[in-house]
Coordinates of C-alpha atoms in Angstrom, one line a residue:
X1 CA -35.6 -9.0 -34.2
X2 CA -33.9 -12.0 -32.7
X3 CA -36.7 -14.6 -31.8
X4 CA -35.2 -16.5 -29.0
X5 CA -33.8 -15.4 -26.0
X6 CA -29.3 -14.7 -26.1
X7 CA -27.8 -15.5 -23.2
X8 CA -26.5 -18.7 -20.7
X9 CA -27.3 -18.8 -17.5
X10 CA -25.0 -17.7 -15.1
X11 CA -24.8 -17.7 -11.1
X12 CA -27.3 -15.4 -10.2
X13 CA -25.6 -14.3 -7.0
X14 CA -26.1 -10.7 -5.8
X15 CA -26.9 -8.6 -2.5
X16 CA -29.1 -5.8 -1.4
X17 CA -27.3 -2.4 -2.5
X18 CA -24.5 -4.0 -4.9
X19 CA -25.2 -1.5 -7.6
X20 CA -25.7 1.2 -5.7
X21 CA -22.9 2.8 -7.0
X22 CA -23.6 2.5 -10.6
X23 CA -26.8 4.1 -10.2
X24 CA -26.6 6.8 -8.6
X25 CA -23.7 7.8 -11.3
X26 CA -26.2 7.4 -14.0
X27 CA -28.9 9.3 -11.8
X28 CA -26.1 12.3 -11.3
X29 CA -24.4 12.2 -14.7
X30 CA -27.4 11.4 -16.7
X31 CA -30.2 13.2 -15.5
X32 CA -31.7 14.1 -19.2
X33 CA -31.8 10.0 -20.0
X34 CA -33.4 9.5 -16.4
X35 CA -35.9 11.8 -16.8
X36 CA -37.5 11.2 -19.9
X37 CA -40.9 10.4 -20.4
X38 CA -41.8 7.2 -20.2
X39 CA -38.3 6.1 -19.5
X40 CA -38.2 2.1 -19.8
X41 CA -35.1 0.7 -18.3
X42 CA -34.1 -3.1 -18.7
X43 CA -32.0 -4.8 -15.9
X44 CA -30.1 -7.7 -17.6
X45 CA -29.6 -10.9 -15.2
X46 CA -31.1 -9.9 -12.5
X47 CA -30.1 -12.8 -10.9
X48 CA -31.7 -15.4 -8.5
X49 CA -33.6 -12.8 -6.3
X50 CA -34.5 -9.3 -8.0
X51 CA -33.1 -7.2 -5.1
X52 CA -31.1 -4.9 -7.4
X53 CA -33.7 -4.6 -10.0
X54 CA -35.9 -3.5 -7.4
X55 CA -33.5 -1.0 -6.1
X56 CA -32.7 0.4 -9.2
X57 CA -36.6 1.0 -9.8
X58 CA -36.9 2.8 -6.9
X59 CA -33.9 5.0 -7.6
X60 CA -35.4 6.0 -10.9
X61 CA -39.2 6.3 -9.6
X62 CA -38.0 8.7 -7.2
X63 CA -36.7 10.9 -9.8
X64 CA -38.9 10.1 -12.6
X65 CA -42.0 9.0 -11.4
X66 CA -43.1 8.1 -15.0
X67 CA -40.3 5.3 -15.5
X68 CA -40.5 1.7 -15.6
X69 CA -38.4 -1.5 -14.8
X70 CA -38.1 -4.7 -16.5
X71 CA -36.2 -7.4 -15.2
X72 CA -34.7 -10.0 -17.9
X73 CA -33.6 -13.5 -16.9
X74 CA -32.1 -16.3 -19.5
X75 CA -33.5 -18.9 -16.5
X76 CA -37.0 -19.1 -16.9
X77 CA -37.2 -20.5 -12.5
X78 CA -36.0 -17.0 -12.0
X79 CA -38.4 -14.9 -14.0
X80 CA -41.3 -17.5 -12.1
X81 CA -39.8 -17.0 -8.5
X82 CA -39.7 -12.9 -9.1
X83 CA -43.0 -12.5 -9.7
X84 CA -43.5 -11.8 -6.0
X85 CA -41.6 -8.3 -6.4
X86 CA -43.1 -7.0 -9.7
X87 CA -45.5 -4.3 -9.7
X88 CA -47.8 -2.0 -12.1
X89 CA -43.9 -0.6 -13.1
X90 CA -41.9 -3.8 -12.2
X91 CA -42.1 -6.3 -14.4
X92 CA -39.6 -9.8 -15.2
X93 CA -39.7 -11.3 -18.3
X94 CA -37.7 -14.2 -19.7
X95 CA -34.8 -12.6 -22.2
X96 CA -31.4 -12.2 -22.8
X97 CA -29.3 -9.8 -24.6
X98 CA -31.8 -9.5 -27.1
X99 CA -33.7 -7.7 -24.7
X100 CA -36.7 -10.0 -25.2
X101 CA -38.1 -7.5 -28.3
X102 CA -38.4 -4.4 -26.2
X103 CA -37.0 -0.8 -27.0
X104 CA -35.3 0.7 -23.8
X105 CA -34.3 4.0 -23.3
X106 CA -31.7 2.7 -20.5
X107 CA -30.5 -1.3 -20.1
X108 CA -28.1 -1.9 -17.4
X109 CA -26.2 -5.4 -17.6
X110 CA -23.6 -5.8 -14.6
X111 CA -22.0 -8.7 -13.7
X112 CA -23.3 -11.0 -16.4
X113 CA -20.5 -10.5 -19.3
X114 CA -18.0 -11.3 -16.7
X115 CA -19.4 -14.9 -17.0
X116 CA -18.8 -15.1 -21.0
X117 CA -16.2 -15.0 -22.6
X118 CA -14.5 -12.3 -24.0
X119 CA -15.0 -13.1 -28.0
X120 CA -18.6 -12.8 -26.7
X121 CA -18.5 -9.7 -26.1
X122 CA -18.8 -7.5 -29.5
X123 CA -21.7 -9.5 -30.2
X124 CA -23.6 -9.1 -27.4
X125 CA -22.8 -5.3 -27.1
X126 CA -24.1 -5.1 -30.9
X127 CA -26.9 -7.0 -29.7
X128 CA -28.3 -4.4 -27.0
X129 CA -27.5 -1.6 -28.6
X130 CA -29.5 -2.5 -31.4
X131 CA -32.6 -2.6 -29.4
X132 CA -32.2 0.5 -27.6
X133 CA -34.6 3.6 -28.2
X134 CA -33.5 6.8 -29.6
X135 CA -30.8 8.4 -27.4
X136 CA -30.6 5.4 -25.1
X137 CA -27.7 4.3 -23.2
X138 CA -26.4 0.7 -22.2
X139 CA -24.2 0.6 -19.0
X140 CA -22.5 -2.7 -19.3
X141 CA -20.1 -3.7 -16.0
X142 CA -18.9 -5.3 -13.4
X143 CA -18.3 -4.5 -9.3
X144 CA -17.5 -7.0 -6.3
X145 CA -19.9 -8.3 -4.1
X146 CA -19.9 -5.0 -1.9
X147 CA -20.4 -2.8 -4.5
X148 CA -17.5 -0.3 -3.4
X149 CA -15.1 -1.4 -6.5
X150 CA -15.9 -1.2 -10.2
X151 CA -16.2 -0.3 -14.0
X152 CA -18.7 0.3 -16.9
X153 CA -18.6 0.7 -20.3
X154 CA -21.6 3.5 -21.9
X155 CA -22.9 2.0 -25.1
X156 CA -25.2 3.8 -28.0
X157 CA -26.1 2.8 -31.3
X158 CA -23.1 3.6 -32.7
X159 CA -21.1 1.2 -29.8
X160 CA -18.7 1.8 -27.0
X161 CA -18.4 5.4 -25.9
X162 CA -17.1 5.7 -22.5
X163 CA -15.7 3.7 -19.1
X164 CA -16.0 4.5 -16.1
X165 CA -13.7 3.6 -13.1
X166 CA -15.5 4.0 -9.5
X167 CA -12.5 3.0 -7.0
X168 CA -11.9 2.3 -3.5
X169 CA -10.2 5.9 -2.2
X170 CA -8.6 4.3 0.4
X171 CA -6.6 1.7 -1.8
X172 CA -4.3 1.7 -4.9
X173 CA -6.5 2.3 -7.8
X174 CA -5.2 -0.4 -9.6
X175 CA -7.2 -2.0 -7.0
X176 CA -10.2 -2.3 -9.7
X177 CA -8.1 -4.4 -12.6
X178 CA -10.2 -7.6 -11.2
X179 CA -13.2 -6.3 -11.8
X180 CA -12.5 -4.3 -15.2
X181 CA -15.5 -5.0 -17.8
X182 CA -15.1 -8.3 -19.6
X183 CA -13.5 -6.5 -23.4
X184 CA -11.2 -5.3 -20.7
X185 CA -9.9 -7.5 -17.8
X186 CA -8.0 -9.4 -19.8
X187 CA -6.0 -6.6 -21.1
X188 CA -4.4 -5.5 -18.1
X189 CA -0.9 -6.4 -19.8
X190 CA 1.8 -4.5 -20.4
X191 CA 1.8 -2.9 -23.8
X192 CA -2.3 -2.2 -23.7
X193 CA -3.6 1.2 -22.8
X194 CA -6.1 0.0 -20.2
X195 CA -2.5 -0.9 -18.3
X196 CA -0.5 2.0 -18.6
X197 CA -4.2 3.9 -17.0
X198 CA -4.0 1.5 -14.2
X199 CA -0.3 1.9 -13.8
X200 CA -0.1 6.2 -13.8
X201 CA -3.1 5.9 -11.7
X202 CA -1.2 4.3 -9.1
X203 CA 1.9 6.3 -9.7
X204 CA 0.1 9.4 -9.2
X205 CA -1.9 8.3 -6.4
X206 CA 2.1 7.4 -4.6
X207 CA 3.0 10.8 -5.5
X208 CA 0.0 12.5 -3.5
X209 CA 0.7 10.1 0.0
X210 CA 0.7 13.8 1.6
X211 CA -2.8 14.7 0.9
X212 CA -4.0 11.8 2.8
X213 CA -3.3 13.5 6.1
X214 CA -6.1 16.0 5.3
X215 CA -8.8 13.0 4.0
X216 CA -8.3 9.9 1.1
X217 CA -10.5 11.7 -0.8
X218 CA -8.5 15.2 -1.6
X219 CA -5.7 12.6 -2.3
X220 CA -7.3 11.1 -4.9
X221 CA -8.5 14.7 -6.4
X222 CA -4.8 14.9 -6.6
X223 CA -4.1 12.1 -8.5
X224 CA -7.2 11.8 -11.1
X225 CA -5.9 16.0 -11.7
X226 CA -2.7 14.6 -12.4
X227 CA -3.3 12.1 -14.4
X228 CA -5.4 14.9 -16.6
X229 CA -2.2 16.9 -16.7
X230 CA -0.5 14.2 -17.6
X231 CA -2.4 14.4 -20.9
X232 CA -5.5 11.2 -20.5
X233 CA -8.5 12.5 -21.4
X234 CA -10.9 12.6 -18.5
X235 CA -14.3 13.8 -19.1
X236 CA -15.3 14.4 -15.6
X237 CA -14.4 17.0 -12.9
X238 CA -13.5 16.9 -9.0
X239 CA -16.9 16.6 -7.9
X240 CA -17.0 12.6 -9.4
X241 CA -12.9 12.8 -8.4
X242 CA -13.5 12.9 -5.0
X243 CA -15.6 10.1 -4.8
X244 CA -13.4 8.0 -6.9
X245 CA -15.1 7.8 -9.9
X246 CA -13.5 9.2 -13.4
X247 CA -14.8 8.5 -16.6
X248 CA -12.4 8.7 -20.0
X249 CA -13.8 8.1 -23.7
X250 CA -13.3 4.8 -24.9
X251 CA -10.8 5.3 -27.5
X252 CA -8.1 6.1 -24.8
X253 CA -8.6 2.0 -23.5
X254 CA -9.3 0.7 -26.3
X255 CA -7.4 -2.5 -26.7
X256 CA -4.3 -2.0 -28.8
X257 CA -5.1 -4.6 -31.6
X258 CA -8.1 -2.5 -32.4
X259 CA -6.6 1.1 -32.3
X260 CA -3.2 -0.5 -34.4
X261 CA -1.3 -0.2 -32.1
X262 CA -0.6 0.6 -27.9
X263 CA -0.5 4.5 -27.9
X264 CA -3.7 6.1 -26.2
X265 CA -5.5 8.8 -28.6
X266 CA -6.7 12.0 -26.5

């Protein structure tokens, strides 16, 4: 176990409901993980005020009433100053992506890797997943400050296994590229698979202009079904579609000097 705590310390900015997005996808698509007994989720840089780690303890409390939070901070003022928020199942501690000793079933790290950079990644992905229980799940991401545009990566034990897109219906889903998870955002380059995604997203979504007469959302049904057809492996059906969220393994974005090469595997 890694003695000291991993991490720099970044911003800390945030805003009441940010994640909200995020976690109510891992409430709906996870509901097994959520509801274990027990369940012990870590929220990784939670920032200069705690708003989201509180949130997301509440999500899971209402489903699991059994569950508790803790909040990990690399800046030891934070952990002090959010003392005020924690609770019999609330609690901050002082940590980093060696998640402080403890063995969650569930860590959620947004908007912190964005900060590093990107040969930091691997490591600290290692790092978490290491620590996590059996069948645990590490949601590592990023979204803008209004929470209505982002991406995560699903970690186990054995690494990587998913990403998620949750886009903006109403705008070109290449819309997200700026906030594409740290391994990623840099790969939005021709000749990468995480750009040719981005780019028959948006062709598709051009395609279905029509649907948009009847609502944003049946249009962008059409466009994540066509992208299926199309041959790119999404795991998720219409009822994420139409909210503008679709999730695809992680060996169809994997960058292209990992795979050997730019051609997607389905």
């Amino acid at each position: 176990m890694t003695s000291r705590a991993v991490g720099l310390v970044t911003r800390g900015t945030t805003a009441q409901r940010r994640l909200g997005r995020v976690d109510r996808w891992l409430v709906e698509t996870h509901p097994g993980l959520v509801r274990r007994p027990q369940l012990l989720a870590v929220d990784l840089g939670f920032g200069s005020v705690p708003v989201t780690t509180t949130a997301l303890c509440a999500r899971l409390r209402t489903v699991n009433p059994s569950a508790t939070v803790v909040g990990l901070e690399i800046d030891q003022q934070r952990v002090a100053a959010a003392g005020r928020w924690a609770s019999e199942h609330l609690r901050f501690e002082h940590g980093g992506f060696e998640l402080a000793g403890h063995r969650p079933h569930l860590v959620r790290a947004f908007n912190v890797l964005r900060q590093y950079a990107e040969t930091d990644v691997a490591r600290s992905w290692a790092l978490m997943s290491a620590q996590l229980a059996d069948g645990g799940l590490v949601i590592e991401g990023t979204c803008d400050e209004a929470g209505r545009l982002g991406s995560w990566v699903s970690l186990d034990h054995a690494g990587p296994r998913s990403l998620t897109l949750a886009l903006d219906v109403r705008r070109e889903p290449s819309a997200v590229a700026a906030r594409l998870p740290k391994a990623l955002i840099h790969r939005n380059v021709p000749g990468e698979p995480v750009h040719h995604l981005l780019r028959e997203l948006d062709q598709h979504w051009h395609r279905s202009a029509a649907l948009a007469v009847f609502s944003p959302r049946q249009r962008m049904v059409a466009t994540v079904r066509a992208l299926t057809e199309a041959g790119w492996p999404v795991v998720d059906g219409p009822a994420r579609w139409r909210r503008g969220e679709l999730t695809l393994p992680w060996r169809a974005v994997c960058p292209a000097e990992v795979t050997g090469g730019s051609a997607r595997s389905r």
